[in-house]
Coordinates of C-alpha atoms in Angstrom, one line a residue:
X1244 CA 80.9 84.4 86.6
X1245 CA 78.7 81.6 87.9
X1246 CA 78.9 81.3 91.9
X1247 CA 78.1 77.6 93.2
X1248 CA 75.0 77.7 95.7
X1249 CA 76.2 78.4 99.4
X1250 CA 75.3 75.1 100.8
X1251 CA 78.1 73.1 98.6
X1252 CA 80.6 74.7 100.1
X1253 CA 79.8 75.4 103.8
X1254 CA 83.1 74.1 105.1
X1255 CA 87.0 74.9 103.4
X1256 CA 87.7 72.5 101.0
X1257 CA 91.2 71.6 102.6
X1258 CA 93.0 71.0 99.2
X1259 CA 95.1 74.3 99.7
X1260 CA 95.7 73.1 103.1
X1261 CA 97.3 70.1 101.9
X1262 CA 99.3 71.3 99.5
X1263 CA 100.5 74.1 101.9
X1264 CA 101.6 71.2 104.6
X1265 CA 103.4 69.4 102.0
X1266 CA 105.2 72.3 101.4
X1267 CA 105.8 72.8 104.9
X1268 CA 107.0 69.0 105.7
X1269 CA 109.4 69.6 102.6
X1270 CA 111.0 72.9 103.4
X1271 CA 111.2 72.1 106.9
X1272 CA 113.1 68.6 105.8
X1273 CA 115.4 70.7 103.7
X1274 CA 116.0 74.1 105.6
X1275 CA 119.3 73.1 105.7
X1276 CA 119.9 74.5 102.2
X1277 CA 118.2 77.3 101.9
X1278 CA 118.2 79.2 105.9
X1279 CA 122.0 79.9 105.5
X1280 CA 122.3 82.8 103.5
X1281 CA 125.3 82.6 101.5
X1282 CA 126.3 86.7 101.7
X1283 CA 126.7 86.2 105.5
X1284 CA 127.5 82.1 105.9
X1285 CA 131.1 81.5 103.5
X1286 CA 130.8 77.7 104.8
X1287 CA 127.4 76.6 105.6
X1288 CA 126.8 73.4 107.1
X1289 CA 125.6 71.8 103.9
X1290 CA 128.7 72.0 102.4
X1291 CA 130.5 68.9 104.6
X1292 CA 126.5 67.1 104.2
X1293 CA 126.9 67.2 100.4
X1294 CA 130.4 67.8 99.3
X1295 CA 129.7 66.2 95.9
X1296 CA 126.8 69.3 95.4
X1297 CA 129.3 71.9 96.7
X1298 CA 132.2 70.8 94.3
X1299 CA 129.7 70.8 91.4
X1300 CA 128.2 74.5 92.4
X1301 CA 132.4 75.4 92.7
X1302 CA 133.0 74.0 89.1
X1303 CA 130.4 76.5 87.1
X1304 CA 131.8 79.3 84.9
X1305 CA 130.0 83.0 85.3
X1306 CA 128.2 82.0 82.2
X1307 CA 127.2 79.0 83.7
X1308 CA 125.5 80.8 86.4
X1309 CA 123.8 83.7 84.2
X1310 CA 122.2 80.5 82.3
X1311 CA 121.1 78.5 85.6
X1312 CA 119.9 82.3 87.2
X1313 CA 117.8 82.2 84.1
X1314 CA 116.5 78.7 83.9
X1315 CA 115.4 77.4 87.5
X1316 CA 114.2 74.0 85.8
X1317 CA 117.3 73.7 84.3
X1318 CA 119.1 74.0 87.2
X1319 CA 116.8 71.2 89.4
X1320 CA 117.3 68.9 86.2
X1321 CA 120.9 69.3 86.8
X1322 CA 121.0 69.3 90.3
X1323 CA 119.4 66.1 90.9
X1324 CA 122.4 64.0 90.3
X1325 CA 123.2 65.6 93.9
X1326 CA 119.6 65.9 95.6
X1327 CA 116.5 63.1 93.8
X1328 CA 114.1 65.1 96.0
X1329 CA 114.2 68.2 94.1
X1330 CA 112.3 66.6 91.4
X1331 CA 109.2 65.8 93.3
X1332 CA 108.8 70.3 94.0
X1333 CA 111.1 72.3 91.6
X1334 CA 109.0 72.1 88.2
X1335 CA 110.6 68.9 86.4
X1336 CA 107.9 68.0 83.6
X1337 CA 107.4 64.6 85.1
X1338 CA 106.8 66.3 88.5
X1339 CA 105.0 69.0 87.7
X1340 CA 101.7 69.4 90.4
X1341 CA 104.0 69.2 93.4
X1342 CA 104.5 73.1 93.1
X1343 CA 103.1 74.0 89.4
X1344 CA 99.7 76.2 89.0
X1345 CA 97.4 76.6 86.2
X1346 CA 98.5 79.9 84.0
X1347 CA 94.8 81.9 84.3
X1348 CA 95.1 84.5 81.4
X1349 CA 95.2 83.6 77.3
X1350 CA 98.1 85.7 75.8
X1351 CA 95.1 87.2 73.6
X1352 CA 93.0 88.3 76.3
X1353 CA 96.0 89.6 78.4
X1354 CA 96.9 92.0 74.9
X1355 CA 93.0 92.8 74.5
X1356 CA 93.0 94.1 78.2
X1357 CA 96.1 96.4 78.1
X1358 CA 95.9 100.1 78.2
X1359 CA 97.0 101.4 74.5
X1360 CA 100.3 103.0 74.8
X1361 CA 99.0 106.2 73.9
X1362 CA 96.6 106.3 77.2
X1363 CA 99.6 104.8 79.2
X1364 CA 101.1 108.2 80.3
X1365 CA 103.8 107.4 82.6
X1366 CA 103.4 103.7 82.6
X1367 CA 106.4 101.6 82.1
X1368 CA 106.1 99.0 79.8
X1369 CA 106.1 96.1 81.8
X1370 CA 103.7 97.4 84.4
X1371 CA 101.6 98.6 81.5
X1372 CA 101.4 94.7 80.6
X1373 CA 101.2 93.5 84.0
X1374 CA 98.2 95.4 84.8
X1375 CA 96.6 93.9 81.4
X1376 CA 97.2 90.1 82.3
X1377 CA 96.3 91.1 85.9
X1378 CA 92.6 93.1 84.3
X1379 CA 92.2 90.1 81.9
X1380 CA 92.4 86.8 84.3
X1381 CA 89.8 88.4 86.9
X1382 CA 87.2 89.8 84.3
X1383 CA 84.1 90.1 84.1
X1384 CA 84.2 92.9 86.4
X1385 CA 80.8 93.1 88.0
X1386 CA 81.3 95.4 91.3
X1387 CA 82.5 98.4 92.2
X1388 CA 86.2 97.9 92.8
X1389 CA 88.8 99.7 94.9
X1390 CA 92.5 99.6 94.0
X1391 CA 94.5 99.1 97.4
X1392 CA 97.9 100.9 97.4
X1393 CA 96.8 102.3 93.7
X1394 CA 99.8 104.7 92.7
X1395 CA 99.2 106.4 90.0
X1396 CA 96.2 104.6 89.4
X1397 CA 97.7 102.5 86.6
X1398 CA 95.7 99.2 87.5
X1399 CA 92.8 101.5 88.3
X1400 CA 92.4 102.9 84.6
X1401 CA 93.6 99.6 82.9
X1402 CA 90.7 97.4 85.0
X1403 CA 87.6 101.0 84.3
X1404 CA 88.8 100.1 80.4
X1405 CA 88.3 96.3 81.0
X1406 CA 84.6 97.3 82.4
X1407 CA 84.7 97.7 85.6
X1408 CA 81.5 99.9 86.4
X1409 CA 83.6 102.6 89.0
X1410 CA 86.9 102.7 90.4
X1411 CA 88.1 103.6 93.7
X1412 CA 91.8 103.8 94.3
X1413 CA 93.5 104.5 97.4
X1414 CA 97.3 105.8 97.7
X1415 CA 99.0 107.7 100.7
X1416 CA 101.3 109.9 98.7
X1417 CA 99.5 112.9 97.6
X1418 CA 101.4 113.9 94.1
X1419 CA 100.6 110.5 92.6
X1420 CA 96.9 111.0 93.7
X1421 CA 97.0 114.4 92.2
X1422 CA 98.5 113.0 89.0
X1423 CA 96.9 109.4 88.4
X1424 CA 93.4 112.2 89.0
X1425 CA 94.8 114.2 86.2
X1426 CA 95.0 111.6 84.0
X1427 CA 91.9 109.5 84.6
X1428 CA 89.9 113.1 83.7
X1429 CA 92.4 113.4 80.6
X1430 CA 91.1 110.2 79.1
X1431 CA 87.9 110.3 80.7
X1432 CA 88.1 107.2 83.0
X1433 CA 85.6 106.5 85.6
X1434 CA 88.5 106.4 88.4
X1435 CA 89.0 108.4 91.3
X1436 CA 91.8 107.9 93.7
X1437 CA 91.9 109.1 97.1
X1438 CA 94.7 110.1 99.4
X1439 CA 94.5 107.6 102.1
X1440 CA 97.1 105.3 104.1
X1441 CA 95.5 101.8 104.0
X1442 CA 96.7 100.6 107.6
X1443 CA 94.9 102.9 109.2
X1444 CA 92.7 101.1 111.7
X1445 CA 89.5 103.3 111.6
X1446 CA 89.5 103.2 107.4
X1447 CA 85.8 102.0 106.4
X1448 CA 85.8 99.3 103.9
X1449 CA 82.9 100.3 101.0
X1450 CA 80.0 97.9 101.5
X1451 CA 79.6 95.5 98.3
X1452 CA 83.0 97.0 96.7
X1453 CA 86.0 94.3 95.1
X1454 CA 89.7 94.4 96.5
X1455 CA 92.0 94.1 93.9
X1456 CA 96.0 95.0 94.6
X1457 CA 98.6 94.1 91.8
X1458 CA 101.9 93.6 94.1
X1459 CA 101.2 95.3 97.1
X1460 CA 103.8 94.7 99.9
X1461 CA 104.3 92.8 102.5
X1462 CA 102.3 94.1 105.6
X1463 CA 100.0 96.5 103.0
X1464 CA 98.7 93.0 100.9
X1465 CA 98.0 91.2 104.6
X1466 CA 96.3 94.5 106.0
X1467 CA 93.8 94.3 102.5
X1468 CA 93.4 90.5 103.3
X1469 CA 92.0 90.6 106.5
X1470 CA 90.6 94.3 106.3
X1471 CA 88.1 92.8 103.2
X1472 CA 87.3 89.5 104.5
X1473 CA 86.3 91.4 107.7
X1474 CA 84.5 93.5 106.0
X1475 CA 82.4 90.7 104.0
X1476 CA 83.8 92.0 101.0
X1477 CA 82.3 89.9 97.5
X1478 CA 85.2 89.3 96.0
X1479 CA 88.7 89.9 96.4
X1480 CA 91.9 89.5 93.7
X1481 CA 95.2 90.4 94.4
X1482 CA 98.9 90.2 92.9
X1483 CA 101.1 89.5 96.2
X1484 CA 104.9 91.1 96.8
X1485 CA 107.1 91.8 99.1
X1486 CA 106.8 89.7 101.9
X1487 CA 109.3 90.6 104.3
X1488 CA 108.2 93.8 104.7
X1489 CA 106.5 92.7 107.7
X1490 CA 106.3 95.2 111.4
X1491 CA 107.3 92.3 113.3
X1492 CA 110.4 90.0 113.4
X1493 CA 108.9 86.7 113.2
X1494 CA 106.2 85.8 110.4
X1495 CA 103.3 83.9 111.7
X1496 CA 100.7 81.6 108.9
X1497 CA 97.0 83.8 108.2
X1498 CA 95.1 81.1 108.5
X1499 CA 94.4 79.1 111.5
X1500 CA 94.7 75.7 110.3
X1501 CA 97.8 76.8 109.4
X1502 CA 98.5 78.5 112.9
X1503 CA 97.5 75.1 114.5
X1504 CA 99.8 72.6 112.1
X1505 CA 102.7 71.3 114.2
X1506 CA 105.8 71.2 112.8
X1507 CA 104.6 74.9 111.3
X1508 CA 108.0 76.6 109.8
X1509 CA 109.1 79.9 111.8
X1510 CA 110.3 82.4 109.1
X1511 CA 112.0 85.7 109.8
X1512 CA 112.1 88.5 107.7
X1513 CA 116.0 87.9 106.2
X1514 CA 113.8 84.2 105.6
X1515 CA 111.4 86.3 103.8
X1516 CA 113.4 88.8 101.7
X1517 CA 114.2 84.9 99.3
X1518 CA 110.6 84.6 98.0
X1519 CA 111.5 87.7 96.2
X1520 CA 115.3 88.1 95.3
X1521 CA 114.6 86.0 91.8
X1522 CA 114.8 89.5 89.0
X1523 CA 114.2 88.4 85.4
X1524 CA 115.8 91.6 83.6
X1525 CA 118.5 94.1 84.6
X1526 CA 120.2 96.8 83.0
X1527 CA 123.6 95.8 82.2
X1528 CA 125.2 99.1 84.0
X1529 CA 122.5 98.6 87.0
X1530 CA 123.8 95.0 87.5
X1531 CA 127.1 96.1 87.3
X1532 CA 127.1 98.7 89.7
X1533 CA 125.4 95.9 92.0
X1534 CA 127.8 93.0 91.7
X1535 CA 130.5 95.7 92.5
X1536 CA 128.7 97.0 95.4
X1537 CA 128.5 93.5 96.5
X1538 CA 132.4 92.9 96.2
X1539 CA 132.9 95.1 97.8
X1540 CA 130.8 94.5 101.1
X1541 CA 132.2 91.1 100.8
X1542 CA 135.7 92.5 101.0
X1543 CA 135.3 94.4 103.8
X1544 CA 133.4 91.8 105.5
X1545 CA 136.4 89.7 104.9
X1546 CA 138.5 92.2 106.3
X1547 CA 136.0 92.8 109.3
X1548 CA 136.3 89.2 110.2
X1549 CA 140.4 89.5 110.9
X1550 CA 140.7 92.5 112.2
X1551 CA 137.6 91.5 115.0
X1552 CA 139.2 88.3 115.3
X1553 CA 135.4 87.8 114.9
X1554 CA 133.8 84.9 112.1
X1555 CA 130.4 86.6 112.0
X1556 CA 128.8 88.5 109.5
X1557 CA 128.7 92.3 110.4
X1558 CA 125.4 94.4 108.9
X1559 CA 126.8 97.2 107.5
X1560 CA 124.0 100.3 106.3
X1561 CA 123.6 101.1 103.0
X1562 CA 125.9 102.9 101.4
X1563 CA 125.7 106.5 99.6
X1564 CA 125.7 105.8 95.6
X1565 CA 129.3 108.2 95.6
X1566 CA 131.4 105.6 97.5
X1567 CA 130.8 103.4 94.5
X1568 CA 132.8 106.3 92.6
X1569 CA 135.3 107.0 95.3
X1570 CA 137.2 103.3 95.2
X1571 CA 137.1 100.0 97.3
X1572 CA 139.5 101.6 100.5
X1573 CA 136.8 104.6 100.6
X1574 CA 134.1 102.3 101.1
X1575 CA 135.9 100.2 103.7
X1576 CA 136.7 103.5 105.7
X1577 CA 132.7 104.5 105.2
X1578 CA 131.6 101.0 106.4
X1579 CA 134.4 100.7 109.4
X1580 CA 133.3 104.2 110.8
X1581 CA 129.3 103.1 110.7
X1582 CA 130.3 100.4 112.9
X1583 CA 132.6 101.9 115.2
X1584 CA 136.0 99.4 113.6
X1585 CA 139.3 101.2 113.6
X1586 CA 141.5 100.6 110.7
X1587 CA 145.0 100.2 110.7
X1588 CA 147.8 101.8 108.8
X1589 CA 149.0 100.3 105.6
X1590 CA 146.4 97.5 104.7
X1591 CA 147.2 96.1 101.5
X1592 CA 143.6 97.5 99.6
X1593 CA 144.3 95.1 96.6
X1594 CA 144.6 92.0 99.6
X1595 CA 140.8 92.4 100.4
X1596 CA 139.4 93.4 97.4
X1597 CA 140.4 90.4 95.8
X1598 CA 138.8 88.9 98.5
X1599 CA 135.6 90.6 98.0
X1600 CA 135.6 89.1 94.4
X1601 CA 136.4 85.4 95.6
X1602 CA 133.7 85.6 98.0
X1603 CA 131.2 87.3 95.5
X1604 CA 132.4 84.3 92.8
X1605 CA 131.6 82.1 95.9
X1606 CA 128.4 83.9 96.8
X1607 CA 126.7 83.2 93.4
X1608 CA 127.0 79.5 93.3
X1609 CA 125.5 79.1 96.8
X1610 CA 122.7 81.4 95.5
X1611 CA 122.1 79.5 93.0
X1612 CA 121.0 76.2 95.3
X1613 CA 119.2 78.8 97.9
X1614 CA 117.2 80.0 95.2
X1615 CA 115.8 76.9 93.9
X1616 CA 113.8 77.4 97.3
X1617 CA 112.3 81.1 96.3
X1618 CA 109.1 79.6 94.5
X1619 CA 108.1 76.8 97.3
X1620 CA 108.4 79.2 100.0
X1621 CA 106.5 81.9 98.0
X1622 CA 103.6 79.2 97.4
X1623 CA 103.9 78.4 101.2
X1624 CA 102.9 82.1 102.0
X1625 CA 100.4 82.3 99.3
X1626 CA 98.5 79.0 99.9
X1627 CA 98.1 80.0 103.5
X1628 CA 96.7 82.8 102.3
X1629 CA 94.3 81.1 100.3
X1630 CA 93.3 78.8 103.3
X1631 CA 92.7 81.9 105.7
X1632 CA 90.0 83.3 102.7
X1633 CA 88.7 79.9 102.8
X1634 CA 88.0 79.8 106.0
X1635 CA 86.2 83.3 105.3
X1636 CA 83.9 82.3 103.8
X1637 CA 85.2 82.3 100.1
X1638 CA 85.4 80.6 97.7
X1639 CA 89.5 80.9 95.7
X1640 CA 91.2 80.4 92.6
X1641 CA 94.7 80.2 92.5
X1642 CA 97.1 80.6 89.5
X1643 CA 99.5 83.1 87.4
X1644 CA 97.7 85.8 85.9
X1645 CA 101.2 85.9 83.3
X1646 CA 104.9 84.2 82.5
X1647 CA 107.4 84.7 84.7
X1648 CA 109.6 86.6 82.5
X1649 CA 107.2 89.4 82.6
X1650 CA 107.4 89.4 86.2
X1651 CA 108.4 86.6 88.5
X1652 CA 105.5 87.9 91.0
X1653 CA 102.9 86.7 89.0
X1654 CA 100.7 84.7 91.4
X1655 CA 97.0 86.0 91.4
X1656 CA 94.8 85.4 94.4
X1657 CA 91.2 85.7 93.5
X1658 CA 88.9 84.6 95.8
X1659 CA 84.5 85.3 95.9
X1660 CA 82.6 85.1 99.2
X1661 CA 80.0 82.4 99.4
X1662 CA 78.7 82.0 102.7
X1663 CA 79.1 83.9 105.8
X1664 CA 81.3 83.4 108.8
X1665 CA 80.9 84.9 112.4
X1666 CA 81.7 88.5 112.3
X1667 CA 84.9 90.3 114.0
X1668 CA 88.6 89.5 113.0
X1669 CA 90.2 85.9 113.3
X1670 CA 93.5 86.5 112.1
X1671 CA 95.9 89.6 112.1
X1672 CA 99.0 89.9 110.1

């Protein structure tokens, strides 16, 4: 991999930066849309802005909305009748670089790089091919490399078959330690994974050793972030996830140009959570069992609203698996005693589950307009990111290491130090 000589590139190159403020102007123009989340607003604002979008959304069949779930480009095209902007970000061919990244890994080199299935003991078919588009878009592997937040050590062995000279992986829960050990000696892998939790302030990062993390979360991928560029680490290439799982209630940018942009969007963690609702494939019985869990929270949520004379959304815990078994009045009576809501005598059961499933119908096509926002707001996280390991020192690629249909987290982060930068910590997540 050919490094360009340290004096080209002695300042950031601000081209991430400006696609991350574009992204920033636009969402904050159209926050509107997507803040309101549709399982706790029934009648958002946008609704009386843009009645002709909402009676369009209201018009879809179920199979309609599977399609559109499916098909996020489909859906813009459709909805621009409504909204002309979404063109210019939501993947139209003709508009295309607004939000579109190069695709980093051949199909070939991704199959090349995958563990055999006979060496992938406990690997789940779709990790097992993750992990090989991940191993073949950031190869050659010329370091050292340690595996941040390594489980089983399923990356680990997939990137010491793709050459990489020694692999360090680090996990905090001791049986997959014990067992991703077993099985690098079983197949004779030069891996070794160490029981360690990764936010722990006094851990030492290995002097000339590459970070790599395929879909760490939230807080864990922001720790390995900082921790390596800290640490002067030579390269770094990770698989983000997970963003809202974040220890504080508001989100704050990495970077610092980022930090310093007025106008910079403030993002909570429920604001977080829509980067990542978008789920390619699911189990018919596993998606059932959701949808009627989700009836049924929207029922008694309808039925919360009356009886507290109250037209807010009340958080209710989640539920034991059973209750799913035990009927719709079972769950109400579950839910109403975590919150402290008497029922009365004789409620008509039937009343508010249909409810549930009006709202749930309702739910779905509001969904389907905040979700056209998932892949923007992801690309605002992740370009910051890529401006705060600019302004590191480093030098960063950004792309998707495979299609989304193998997994819609499939950005890849891969960045190589090329000059120094004044030692301590700049940024904290």
């Amino acid at each position: 991999m050919t490094i360009p000589p340290a004096e080209s590139v002695h300042q950031p190159s601000h081209g991430f930066y400006s696609r991350w403020c574009d992204l920033n102007a636009w969402l904050a123009t159209h926050e509107a849309l997507w803040r309101p989340s549709p399982f706790t607003e029934p009648a958002p604002h946008w609704i009386r802005a843009f009645p002709a979008l909402a009676d369009w959304l209201d018009a879809l069949d179920d199979a309609d909305c599977d399609r559109y779930e499916q098909q996020p480009v489909q859906l813009a095209t459709a909805l621009t009748h409504a909204l002309p902007e979404l063109a210019d970000h939501l993947g139209l061919p003709e508009h295309r670089a607004r939000i579109a990244l190069p695709q980093v890994t051949g199909s070939a080199d991704a199959r090349a790089a995958t563990l055999p299935e006979r060496r992938a003991v406990d690997m789940p078919g779709r990790k097992r091919e993750q992990a090989g588009a991940f191993a073949a878009a950031i190869t050659p592997l010329v370091d050292p490399v340690l595996d941040w937040c390594c489980g089983k050590g399923h990356l680990a062995r997939t990137l010491a078959s793709a050459g990489a000279p020694s692999v360090v992986g680090l996990e905090w829960q001791t049986p997959l330690v014990a067992d991703g050990n077993g099985l690098a000696e079983r197949f004779g892998d030069p891996v070794r994974l160490r029981a360690q939790d990764v936010m722990d302030p006094e851990l030492a990062w290995p002097e000339g050793t590459h970070g790599v993390a395929l879909h760490a979360c939230g807080d864990l991928h922001r720790r390995l972030l900082t921790r390596a560029a800290d640490a002067g680490a030579p390269r770094l290439s990770l698989s983000p996830c997970c963003y809202h799982l974040h220890a504080q209630p508001l989100y704050r940018p990495l970077s610092d140009l980022a930090r310093g942009t007025p106008g910079a969007l403030t993002v909570d963690r429920d604001t977080l959570r829509l980067a990542v609702q978008e789920t390619v494939t699911a189990p018919a019985r596993v998606q059932a069992q959701t949808d009627l869990a989700r009836q049924w929270r929207l029922g008694f949520d309808e039925l919360q609203r009356t009886l507290r004379q109250d037209d807010e959304y009340l958080p209710v815990p989640p539920h034991p698996t059973h209750l799913l078994q035990d009927g719709f009045a079972a769950f109400c009576r579950w839910a109403a005693a975590r919150k402290g809501l008497a029922l009365p005598d004789g409620l008509d059961w039937d009343r508010w589950r249909a409810a549930g499933a009006r709202r749930l119908r309702q739910v779905r096509r509001h969904e389907l307009l905040r979700h056209l926002f998932r892949r923007p707001l992801e690309l605002w996280l992740v370009l910051d990111y890529a401006v705060y390991l600019e302004e590191r020192g480093y030098r960063v690629r950004l792309g998707e290491f495979c299609e989304r249909n193998l997994t819609p987290r499939n950005l890849l982060l891969d960045a190589i130090r090329v000059f120094d930068t004044p030692p301590g910590p700049r940024s904290r997540p």
